[in-house]
Short mmCIF file of C-alpha atoms and ligand atoms in Angstrom, two decimals:
data_model
loop_
_atom_site.label_atom_id
_atom_site.label_comp_id
_atom_site.label_asym_id
_atom_site.label_seq_id
_atom_site.Cartn_x
_atom_site.Cartn_y
_atom_site.Cartn_z
CA UNK A 25 -18.09 -5.86 -9.07
CA UNK A 26 -17.85 -9.65 -9.29
CA UNK A 27 -14.21 -10.73 -9.16
CA UNK A 28 -14.84 -14.03 -7.39
CA UNK A 29 -13.05 -15.82 -4.59
CA UNK A 30 -14.95 -16.56 -1.40
CA UNK A 31 -13.41 -16.87 2.03
CA UNK A 32 -15.04 -18.78 4.87
CA UNK A 33 -13.78 -17.37 8.15
CA UNK A 34 -14.16 -17.71 11.90
CA UNK A 35 -14.80 -18.07 14.68
CA UNK A 36 -11.32 -18.66 16.13
CA UNK A 37 -11.05 -22.07 17.79
CA UNK A 38 -8.46 -21.00 20.31
CA UNK A 39 -5.64 -18.52 20.95
CA UNK A 40 -3.45 -17.48 18.03
CA UNK A 41 0.20 -18.46 18.50
CA UNK A 42 3.35 -18.43 16.46
CA UNK A 43 6.21 -16.56 14.93
CA UNK A 44 5.70 -15.57 11.29
CA UNK A 45 7.23 -13.44 8.56
CA UNK A 46 4.78 -11.66 6.32
CA UNK A 47 5.78 -10.91 2.71
CA UNK A 48 7.76 -7.91 1.56
CA UNK A 49 6.50 -4.35 1.48
CA UNK A 50 4.27 -3.55 -1.48
CA UNK A 51 5.22 0.13 -1.79
CA UNK A 52 8.94 -0.60 -1.69
CA UNK A 53 8.61 -3.54 -4.12
CA UNK A 54 7.04 -1.24 -6.73
CA UNK A 55 9.72 1.40 -6.28
CA UNK A 56 12.58 -1.13 -6.38
CA UNK A 57 11.49 -2.33 -9.85
CA UNK A 58 10.95 1.16 -11.18
CA UNK A 59 14.29 2.56 -10.04
CA UNK A 60 16.14 -0.61 -11.04
CA UNK A 61 14.61 -0.43 -14.54
CA UNK A 62 15.84 3.17 -14.93
CA UNK A 63 19.33 2.41 -13.61
CA UNK A 64 22.53 1.56 -15.45
CA UNK A 65 23.55 -1.98 -14.46
CA UNK A 66 21.94 -4.93 -12.76
CA UNK A 67 20.08 -4.47 -9.45
CA UNK A 68 19.49 -7.43 -7.16
CA UNK A 69 16.31 -7.31 -5.02
CA UNK A 70 15.38 -9.61 -2.13
CA UNK A 71 12.23 -9.69 -0.05
CA UNK A 72 10.14 -8.61 -3.07
CA UNK A 73 6.38 -8.99 -2.66
CA UNK A 74 5.13 -11.65 -5.09
CA UNK A 75 1.74 -9.97 -5.42
CA UNK A 76 -0.21 -9.24 -8.59
CA UNK A 77 0.23 -5.48 -8.14
CA UNK A 78 4.00 -5.81 -8.17
CA UNK A 79 3.97 -8.25 -11.06
CA UNK A 80 2.01 -5.65 -13.02
CA UNK A 81 4.78 -3.10 -12.40
CA UNK A 82 7.45 -5.63 -13.42
CA UNK A 83 5.56 -6.45 -16.66
CA UNK A 84 5.15 -2.78 -17.56
CA UNK A 85 8.87 -2.15 -17.30
CA UNK A 86 9.69 -5.35 -19.16
CA UNK A 87 7.45 -4.06 -21.95
CA UNK A 88 9.70 -0.96 -22.09
CA UNK A 89 12.96 -2.92 -22.21
CA UNK A 90 14.04 -3.77 -18.66
CA UNK A 91 15.04 -7.40 -18.11
CA UNK A 92 13.60 -9.11 -15.02
CA UNK A 93 15.07 -12.45 -13.95
CA UNK A 94 13.43 -14.33 -11.08
CA UNK A 95 15.93 -16.04 -8.81
CA UNK A 96 13.54 -18.35 -6.93
CA UNK A 97 10.20 -20.10 -7.46
CA UNK A 98 8.48 -17.90 -4.86
CA UNK A 99 9.45 -14.83 -6.90
CA UNK A 100 10.76 -12.96 -3.88
CA UNK A 101 14.27 -12.57 -5.29
CA UNK A 102 15.12 -11.13 -8.68
CA UNK A 103 17.54 -9.15 -10.70
CA UNK A 104 16.58 -6.26 -12.93
CA UNK A 105 18.84 -5.27 -15.79
CA UNK A 106 18.11 -1.58 -16.16
CA UNK A 107 18.03 0.36 -19.40
CA UNK A 108 19.49 3.58 -17.96
CA UNK A 109 17.59 6.77 -17.23
CA UNK A 110 16.99 7.60 -20.89
CA UNK A 111 16.80 4.05 -22.19
CA UNK A 112 13.12 3.04 -21.98
CA UNK A 113 11.58 2.15 -25.33
CA UNK A 114 8.08 2.88 -26.55
CA UNK A 115 5.83 -0.03 -25.48
CA UNK A 116 4.17 -1.87 -28.36
CA UNK A 117 0.94 -2.35 -26.45
CA UNK A 118 -0.99 -0.69 -23.66
CA UNK A 119 0.67 -0.78 -20.23
CA UNK A 120 -1.56 -2.57 -17.72
CA UNK A 121 -1.30 -1.50 -14.04
CA UNK A 122 -3.94 -4.06 -13.01
CA UNK A 123 -5.51 -3.16 -9.66
CA UNK A 124 -2.65 -0.95 -8.55
CA UNK A 125 -3.04 2.76 -7.94
CA UNK A 126 0.61 2.97 -6.89
CA UNK A 127 1.81 1.39 -10.12
CA UNK A 128 -0.40 3.64 -12.22
CA UNK A 129 0.37 6.93 -10.46
CA UNK A 130 4.09 6.40 -10.11
CA UNK A 131 4.62 5.23 -13.66
CA UNK A 132 2.74 8.29 -14.90
CA UNK A 133 5.58 10.40 -13.60
CA UNK A 134 8.14 8.32 -15.47
CA UNK A 135 6.11 8.15 -18.73
CA UNK A 136 5.69 11.92 -18.62
CA UNK A 137 9.42 12.31 -19.19
CA UNK A 138 9.80 9.87 -22.11
CA UNK A 139 10.26 10.71 -25.70
CA UNK A 140 7.31 8.51 -26.66
CA UNK A 141 3.61 7.82 -26.45
CA UNK A 142 2.06 5.36 -24.04
CA UNK A 143 -1.43 4.26 -22.96
CA UNK A 144 -2.00 3.22 -19.37
CA UNK A 145 -4.88 0.89 -18.49
CA UNK A 146 -5.99 -1.05 -15.43
CA UNK A 147 -8.82 -3.16 -14.06
CA UNK A 148 -12.40 -1.99 -13.44
CA UNK A 149 -11.57 -0.71 -9.94
CA UNK A 150 -8.51 1.25 -11.04
CA UNK A 151 -10.54 2.84 -13.88
CA UNK A 152 -12.80 4.44 -11.23
CA UNK A 153 -9.95 6.03 -9.27
CA UNK A 154 -8.93 9.70 -9.52
CA UNK A 155 -5.88 10.44 -11.72
CA UNK A 156 -6.25 14.24 -11.92
CA UNK A 157 -3.98 14.41 -8.91
CA UNK A 158 -1.06 13.17 -11.07
CA UNK A 159 -2.27 14.51 -14.42
CA UNK A 160 -2.15 18.08 -13.07
CA UNK A 161 1.50 18.18 -11.97
CA UNK A 162 2.87 16.32 -15.00
CA UNK A 163 0.96 18.72 -17.27
CA UNK A 164 2.51 21.62 -15.37
CA UNK A 165 5.90 20.04 -16.12
CA UNK A 166 4.99 19.97 -19.81
CA UNK A 167 3.75 16.44 -20.57
CA UNK A 168 0.55 15.85 -22.55
CA UNK A 169 -1.87 13.58 -20.78
CA UNK A 170 -5.47 12.76 -21.60
CA UNK A 171 -8.09 10.30 -20.47
CA UNK A 172 -11.74 9.97 -19.54
CA UNK A 173 -13.19 12.99 -17.68
CA UNK A 174 -10.47 15.27 -19.06
CA UNK A 175 -7.67 13.07 -17.83
CA UNK A 176 -9.08 12.22 -14.38
CA UNK A 177 -9.87 8.62 -15.22
CA UNK A 178 -7.88 5.83 -16.88
CA UNK A 179 -7.22 4.72 -19.56
CA UNK A 180 -4.68 7.55 -19.85
CA UNK A 181 -2.81 8.50 -23.00
CA UNK A 182 0.55 10.04 -22.19
CA UNK A 183 2.80 11.87 -24.61
CA UNK A 184 6.08 12.39 -22.83
CA UNK A 185 8.02 15.64 -23.24
CA UNK A 186 11.20 17.33 -22.13
CA UNK A 187 10.04 18.32 -18.68
CA UNK A 188 10.31 21.61 -16.82
CA UNK A 189 11.15 21.62 -13.12
CA UNK A 190 8.34 22.90 -10.90
CA UNK A 191 7.62 23.83 -7.31
CA UNK A 192 4.56 21.69 -6.72
CA UNK A 193 2.21 22.18 -3.77
CA UNK A 194 0.05 19.07 -3.64
CA UNK A 195 -3.56 19.56 -2.63
CA UNK A 196 -3.75 15.97 -1.38
CA UNK A 197 -1.62 14.16 1.18
CA UNK A 198 -0.56 11.35 -1.13
CA UNK A 199 2.77 9.57 -1.39
CA UNK A 200 1.70 8.43 -4.82
CA UNK A 201 1.40 12.04 -6.02
CA UNK A 202 4.66 13.06 -4.36
CA UNK A 203 6.44 10.08 -5.87
CA UNK A 204 4.96 10.70 -9.33
CA UNK A 205 6.39 14.23 -9.28
CA UNK A 206 9.76 13.11 -7.89
CA UNK A 207 10.05 10.46 -10.61
CA UNK A 208 9.13 13.00 -13.29
CA UNK A 209 11.69 15.33 -11.71
CA UNK A 210 14.46 12.84 -12.70
CA UNK A 211 13.82 14.00 -16.29
CA UNK A 212 13.32 17.71 -15.61
CA UNK A 213 15.54 20.63 -16.51
CA UNK A 214 16.28 21.82 -12.93
CA UNK A 215 15.36 21.48 -9.25
CA UNK A 216 11.82 20.32 -8.50
CA UNK A 217 10.23 20.72 -5.08
CA UNK A 218 7.12 18.97 -3.74
CA UNK A 219 5.24 20.20 -0.71
CA UNK A 220 2.40 18.15 0.77
CA UNK A 221 -0.34 19.09 3.21
CA UNK A 222 0.55 16.21 5.61
CA UNK A 223 3.65 14.05 5.69
CA UNK A 224 3.26 10.82 3.70
CA UNK A 225 5.34 7.67 3.29
CA UNK A 226 8.86 8.52 2.13
CA UNK A 227 10.07 5.28 0.51
CA UNK A 228 10.86 7.04 -2.81
CA UNK A 229 13.03 9.61 -1.04
CA UNK A 230 14.81 6.86 0.93
CA UNK A 231 15.40 4.56 -2.05
CA UNK A 232 16.56 7.06 -4.68
CA UNK A 233 19.85 7.77 -2.88
CA UNK A 234 20.64 4.02 -3.01
CA UNK A 235 20.69 4.51 -6.80
CA UNK A 236 22.93 7.59 -6.54
CA UNK A 237 20.23 10.24 -6.81
CA UNK A 238 20.10 12.63 -3.82
CA UNK A 239 16.79 13.90 -2.48
CA UNK A 240 16.93 16.79 -0.10
CA UNK A 241 14.40 17.05 2.74
CA UNK A 242 13.67 20.76 3.20
CA UNK A 243 11.30 20.30 6.12
CA UNK A 244 8.65 17.83 7.32
CA UNK A 245 6.40 18.57 4.37
CA UNK A 246 8.78 19.50 1.52
CA UNK A 247 11.42 17.70 -0.54
CA UNK A 248 13.67 18.82 -3.37
CA UNK A 249 15.23 16.82 -6.20
CA UNK A 250 17.97 18.09 -8.48
CA UNK A 251 18.40 15.49 -11.22
CA UNK A 252 21.94 14.16 -11.49
CA UNK A 253 21.28 12.67 -14.93
CA UNK A 254 21.59 9.02 -14.16
CA UNK A 255 20.66 6.23 -11.76
CA UNK A 256 23.14 3.47 -11.01
CA UNK A 257 22.38 -0.07 -9.84
CA UNK A 258 23.38 -0.28 -6.14
CA UNK A 259 26.28 -2.59 -5.35
CA UNK A 260 24.39 -3.90 -2.35
CA UNK A 261 21.25 -6.00 -2.80
CA UNK A 262 18.06 -4.03 -2.21
CA UNK A 263 16.48 -5.70 0.83
CA UNK A 264 12.77 -5.14 1.29
CA UNK A 265 11.38 -5.41 4.82
CA UNK A 266 8.14 -7.18 5.70
CA UNK A 267 5.03 -5.13 4.95
CA UNK A 268 3.52 -3.41 8.06
CA UNK A 269 0.21 -3.18 6.16
CA UNK A 270 0.07 -6.99 5.98
CA UNK A 271 1.30 -7.42 9.53
CA UNK A 272 -1.54 -5.30 10.91
CA UNK A 273 -4.12 -7.95 10.09
CA UNK A 274 -2.41 -10.43 12.39
CA UNK A 275 -1.63 -7.82 15.01
CA UNK A 276 -5.32 -6.98 15.29
CA UNK A 277 -6.33 -10.64 15.22
CA UNK A 278 -3.85 -11.50 17.99
CA UNK A 279 -5.01 -8.51 20.08
CA UNK A 280 -8.62 -9.62 19.83
CA UNK A 281 -8.48 -13.39 20.30
CA UNK A 282 -8.13 -14.21 23.98
CA UNK A 283 -4.82 -15.78 25.05
CA UNK A 284 -3.04 -15.04 21.76
CA UNK A 285 0.70 -14.41 21.54
CA UNK A 286 2.17 -13.81 18.06
CA UNK A 287 5.53 -12.50 16.89
CA UNK A 288 5.73 -10.74 13.51
CA UNK A 289 9.29 -10.70 12.17
CA UNK A 290 11.26 -7.87 10.56
CA UNK A 291 8.33 -5.49 10.06
CA UNK A 292 9.00 -2.06 8.60
CA UNK A 293 8.60 0.55 11.36
CA UNK A 294 9.26 3.64 9.24
CA UNK A 295 7.36 6.38 11.12
CA UNK A 296 5.43 7.22 7.95
CA UNK A 297 4.01 3.68 7.96
CA UNK A 298 3.72 3.23 11.68
CA UNK A 299 0.43 5.00 12.25
CA UNK A 300 -1.30 1.65 12.90
CA UNK A 301 0.97 1.04 15.89
CA UNK A 302 0.29 4.50 17.30
CA UNK A 303 -3.47 3.98 16.89
CA UNK A 304 -3.31 0.54 18.52
CA UNK A 305 -1.07 1.78 21.30
CA UNK A 306 -3.71 4.44 22.05
CA UNK A 307 -6.25 1.62 22.11
CA UNK A 308 -4.05 0.00 24.85
CA UNK A 309 -2.95 -2.87 22.61
CA UNK A 310 -0.01 -4.93 23.94
CA UNK A 311 2.64 -4.46 21.23
CA UNK A 312 6.34 -4.93 22.05
CA UNK A 313 9.17 -4.09 19.68
CA UNK A 314 12.11 -6.49 19.74
CA UNK A 315 15.38 -6.64 17.77
CA UNK A 316 15.15 -3.16 16.28
CA UNK A 317 17.47 -2.69 13.31
CA UNK A 318 17.69 -1.49 9.74
CA UNK A 319 17.08 -3.15 6.38
CA UNK A 320 18.64 -1.00 3.65
CA UNK A 321 17.36 2.53 4.26
CA UNK A 322 14.39 1.43 6.37
CA UNK A 323 13.97 0.76 10.13
CA UNK A 324 12.55 -2.65 11.10
CA UNK A 325 11.70 -4.61 14.24
CA UNK A 326 10.06 -7.83 15.36
CA UNK A 327 6.69 -7.04 16.88
CA UNK A 328 5.25 -9.19 19.63
CA UNK A 329 1.49 -8.95 20.05
CA UNK A 330 -0.46 -10.35 22.99
CA UNK A 331 -4.20 -10.32 23.43
CA UNK A 332 -5.68 -7.59 25.53
CA UNK A 333 -8.87 -5.58 25.95
CA UNK A 334 -8.83 -2.70 23.51
CA UNK A 335 -10.02 0.82 24.38
CA UNK A 336 -11.57 3.48 22.21
CA UNK A 337 -9.74 6.56 20.84
CA UNK A 338 -10.00 9.50 18.44
CA UNK A 339 -7.56 9.34 15.55
CA UNK A 340 -5.28 12.37 15.23
CA UNK A 341 -5.80 13.58 11.63
CA UNK A 342 -2.01 14.08 11.25
CA UNK A 343 -1.62 10.33 11.71
CA UNK A 344 -4.04 9.38 8.93
CA UNK A 345 -1.54 9.12 6.03
CA UNK A 346 0.72 7.01 8.27
CA UNK A 347 -2.08 4.42 8.68
CA UNK A 348 -4.01 5.01 5.48
CA UNK A 349 -4.11 1.37 4.35
CA UNK A 350 -4.77 -0.04 7.81
CA UNK A 351 -8.12 1.55 8.57
CA UNK A 352 -10.23 -1.40 7.40
CA UNK A 353 -8.69 -3.67 10.01
CA UNK A 354 -8.43 -0.86 12.59
CA UNK A 355 -12.24 -0.51 12.19
CA UNK A 356 -12.46 -4.20 13.12
CA UNK A 357 -10.32 -3.59 16.22
CA UNK A 358 -12.60 -0.69 17.14
CA UNK A 359 -15.77 -2.71 16.57
CA UNK A 360 -14.51 -5.22 19.12
CA UNK A 361 -13.09 -2.73 21.63
CA UNK A 362 -14.52 -1.51 24.93
CA UNK A 363 -14.86 2.08 23.84
CA UNK A 364 -15.73 4.58 21.12
CA UNK A 365 -13.47 5.09 18.13
CA UNK A 366 -13.75 8.27 16.12
CA UNK A 367 -12.18 8.85 12.72
CA UNK A 368 -12.69 12.01 10.70
CA UNK A 369 -10.82 13.91 7.94
CA UNK A 370 -10.23 10.52 6.24
CA UNK A 371 -12.18 11.07 3.01
CA UNK A 372 -9.23 9.63 1.06
CA UNK A 373 -10.50 6.22 2.19
CA UNK A 374 -13.36 6.65 -0.27
CA UNK A 375 -11.02 6.54 -3.30
CA UNK A 376 -8.97 3.45 -2.51
CA UNK A 377 -9.44 0.02 -4.15
CA UNK A 378 -13.04 0.42 -2.97
CA UNK A 379 -14.84 3.13 -1.01
CA UNK A 380 -13.38 1.76 2.20
CA UNK A 381 -15.65 3.73 4.48
CA UNK A 382 -18.82 2.47 2.77
CA UNK A 383 -17.61 -1.11 2.27
CA UNK A 384 -16.43 -1.54 5.86
CA UNK A 385 -19.57 0.06 7.31
CA UNK A 386 -21.75 -2.31 5.25
CA UNK A 387 -19.68 -5.40 6.10
CA UNK A 388 -19.40 -4.67 9.81
CA UNK A 389 -23.08 -3.68 10.14
CA UNK A 390 -24.01 -7.02 8.51
CA UNK A 391 -22.12 -8.64 11.40
CA UNK A 392 -24.02 -6.58 14.00
CA UNK A 393 -21.30 -4.02 14.73
CA UNK A 394 -22.24 -0.57 15.99
CA UNK A 395 -20.68 1.63 13.31
CA UNK A 396 -21.96 4.92 11.97
CA UNK A 397 -20.81 6.19 8.56
CA UNK A 398 -19.62 9.79 8.29
CA UNK A 399 -18.74 11.59 5.04
CA UNK A 400 -15.06 11.58 6.06
CA UNK A 401 -14.82 8.66 8.49
CA UNK A 402 -16.82 6.68 11.02
CA UNK A 403 -17.82 6.46 14.66
CA UNK A 404 -17.62 2.98 16.12
CA UNK A 405 -18.87 1.79 19.52
CA UNK A 406 -17.17 -1.48 20.41
CA UNK A 407 -18.95 -4.73 21.25
CA UNK A 408 -17.74 -7.99 22.79
CA UNK A 409 -18.42 -10.13 19.71
CA UNK A 410 -19.93 -10.07 16.22
CA UNK A 411 -22.75 -11.97 14.59
CA UNK A 412 -21.79 -14.77 12.21
CA UNK A 413 -23.89 -16.76 9.76
CA UNK A 414 -23.83 -13.81 7.35
CA UNK A 415 -22.37 -13.08 3.92
CA UNK A 416 -20.41 -9.90 3.32
CA UNK A 417 -18.99 -8.39 0.11
CA UNK A 418 -15.31 -7.46 -0.08
CA UNK A 419 -16.02 -5.58 -3.34
CA UNK A 420 -12.85 -6.89 -4.93
CA UNK A 421 -10.81 -4.98 -2.34
CA UNK A 422 -7.99 -7.07 -0.80
CA UNK A 423 -7.87 -5.18 2.48
CA UNK A 424 -11.64 -5.40 3.05
CA UNK A 425 -11.48 -9.18 2.54
CA UNK A 426 -8.60 -9.65 4.99
CA UNK A 427 -10.08 -7.24 7.53
CA UNK A 428 -13.33 -9.18 7.55
CA UNK A 429 -11.47 -12.45 7.92
CA UNK A 430 -10.01 -10.98 11.11
CA UNK A 431 -13.44 -9.76 12.29
CA UNK A 432 -14.82 -13.28 11.74
CA UNK A 433 -12.45 -14.66 14.41
CA UNK A 434 -14.65 -12.93 17.00
CA UNK A 435 -18.00 -13.82 15.43
CA UNK A 436 -20.41 -16.38 16.90
CA UNK A 437 -20.49 -18.39 13.65
CA UNK A 438 -18.79 -18.53 10.25
CA UNK A 439 -18.77 -15.51 7.93
CA UNK A 440 -18.70 -15.83 4.10
CA UNK A 441 -16.60 -13.12 2.47
CA UNK A 442 -17.34 -12.81 -1.25
CA UNK A 443 -15.23 -11.11 -3.97
CA UNK A 444 -12.09 -11.75 -1.97
CA UNK A 445 -9.78 -12.95 -4.77
CA UNK A 446 -8.00 -9.56 -4.79
CA UNK A 447 -6.05 -10.72 -1.73
CA UNK A 448 -3.58 -11.94 -4.37
CA UNK A 449 -2.73 -8.32 -5.24
CA UNK A 450 -0.94 -7.67 -1.96
CA UNK A 451 -0.82 -10.80 0.21
CA UNK A 452 -1.17 -14.04 -1.75
CA UNK A 453 -0.07 -16.14 1.24
CA UNK A 454 -2.55 -14.52 3.66
CA UNK A 455 -4.72 -17.61 4.21
CA UNK A 456 -1.70 -19.90 4.66
CA UNK A 457 -0.05 -17.63 7.23
CA UNK A 458 -3.34 -16.94 9.00
CA UNK A 459 -3.88 -20.68 9.34
CA UNK A 460 -0.33 -21.11 10.61
CA UNK A 461 -1.04 -18.88 13.65
CA UNK A 462 -4.38 -20.64 14.19
CA UNK A 463 -6.86 -18.30 12.53
CA UNK A 464 -9.98 -20.02 11.27
CA UNK A 465 -10.08 -19.07 7.57
CA UNK A 466 -10.11 -20.98 4.29
CA UNK A 467 -10.98 -20.50 0.66
CA UNK A 468 -14.37 -21.94 -0.27
CA UNK A 469 -13.95 -24.72 -2.77
CA UNK A 470 -16.84 -25.05 -5.22
C1 LIG B 173 1.13 4.12 -1.51
C2 LIG B 173 0.56 5.26 -1.01
C3 LIG B 173 -0.77 5.29 -0.41
C4 LIG B 173 -1.33 3.91 -0.13
C5 LIG B 173 -1.02 2.93 -1.20
C6 LIG B 173 0.43 2.82 -1.47
C7 LIG B 173 2.48 4.21 -2.09
O1 LIG B 173 -1.62 5.96 -1.32
O2 LIG B 173 -2.72 3.96 0.10
O3 LIG B 173 -1.54 1.64 -0.87
O4 LIG B 173 3.11 3.17 -2.29
O5 LIG B 173 2.93 5.32 -2.36
P1 LIG B 173 -1.71 7.59 -1.24
O6 LIG B 173 -0.36 8.08 -0.97
O7 LIG B 173 -2.23 8.05 -2.53
O8 LIG B 173 -2.66 7.83 -0.09
#
C-alpha cells in the first residue's frame, strides 16, 4: 500500500529531556462526538484529538445533521449541537470512516438503530479489516447489514430497524464490539447485556453516564444497558485526557536513550489502557506517577520517565487488551532490552491498521533485531543497538511508523521509514513533539 510520507529518523544525538503534553485520547474523542451528536443540547468538548480518524467521525455525524463548531484553530475544542437520540437524518452520500476501525465499528451500532439506509466506506486498509464481529450482533438485534464476504468487509450497507435487546457474548475481546452493541442498545426495546472474554477499555461505559444514560457493570466481564430513551448534553465540558497510546512512544524512547528524563503530562491511566505501564514496569522501566487526579470520568497522572536498562518479560495474556495498541513500540523496547520478551495469544494484532506482527517483525529484522514471528505473537531477544542505513515500510500504519522512529534513536545510522503519512490519523504533532524532547526525526522533503 503506497500512502506516502517518509520519515528520516535517528540516531539520537543526546539524552531526551523535557516536559510535554501529548494530544487528546483518540478513543474518547470518537465517543465524545458520537454521544454529543445523539444528545439533546449543545456539548462542549476540550482536549479533542485533531487527528484524521476523529475528523472522519465528526464529518459522518455532520452528514446526519449534528452541528460541529470548532472553537480554536488547533481543533482541540469544539461544541456539538446534538440532534437528540432519534434525530439523525439519512445521509445523502456514503459515510466515510477513513482509516478508523473505531469509527466504523462504533457507528455501525448507531446506524443499526436508525430508521434509514446508510452505506459505510473507508480507506483501503479499513476495507481489509473484519466487520463480522459487529455485523453479527447488530443482525441479532434485528438490523439488516450486508457487505463484501457476506458482511465481513466494508463497504457495508446498513438498513436500520427497531432493535431487540440481546444478551451478547462476544467471541473477541474488543472494546469496539462491546461499544457497538452498547450504542445499538440505546435504541433497543429492553435491557441489553454484553459479556466479553477479557476485559477491554471501558470509555463508552464511563462516558454514557455523563450524558444521563446509566450503564451497569455486572462483573469484570459483563455490562448491562437499559435505554432511558434520551441522551442529554452534559452541563460540564467533556475534558479528554492525553492519550496513553501516544505517550508510550516517548516513554519507550526516554527509557532507551541514555541519560533521558522526560515528563508526560495528564496521561490517561485508566487500568484498561494502562497495560503498557505494567509491561514496562515488568521490564524494570523507571516510570514514576506524579499528580494523580481525574479528568471527567477518567483517572490521569503526569508520568516521569528516566532512562534505564530494560529487562525481558512474558506478557500476561489478560493484559493484552489493556496494551493492544502499544505492542509495536513495546516490541521496540524489547528489541533493545537485556532479556527475552515473549508475547503470545495476541493474534488480534494481525487485524489492526496493518498486520502488526508481520510489519513489526519485518521492520525490526531489517534493522538487525533478533525477533521471531509466531502466529499469535513474537519472541524477541534484546540487543544493545540496531543497524541503521536501512529503509523500512510502515505499511500506512501510524503506530508502525512512530514505533520505528523510536527504534531509530538507538540505531547506528539513520533509518528511512516509508508510508508513514498515516501518523496524521492519531498523532499529527508527533514529529514536532518528538523533536521538542530531542528525538532525531524529521519528514523527508522531496
Ligand atoms: C479501540 C479499541 C481497540 C483499539 C483501537 C481503539 C476503541 O480495538 O485497538 O485502536 O476505541 O474502542 P479493539 O477493541 O477492537 O481491540
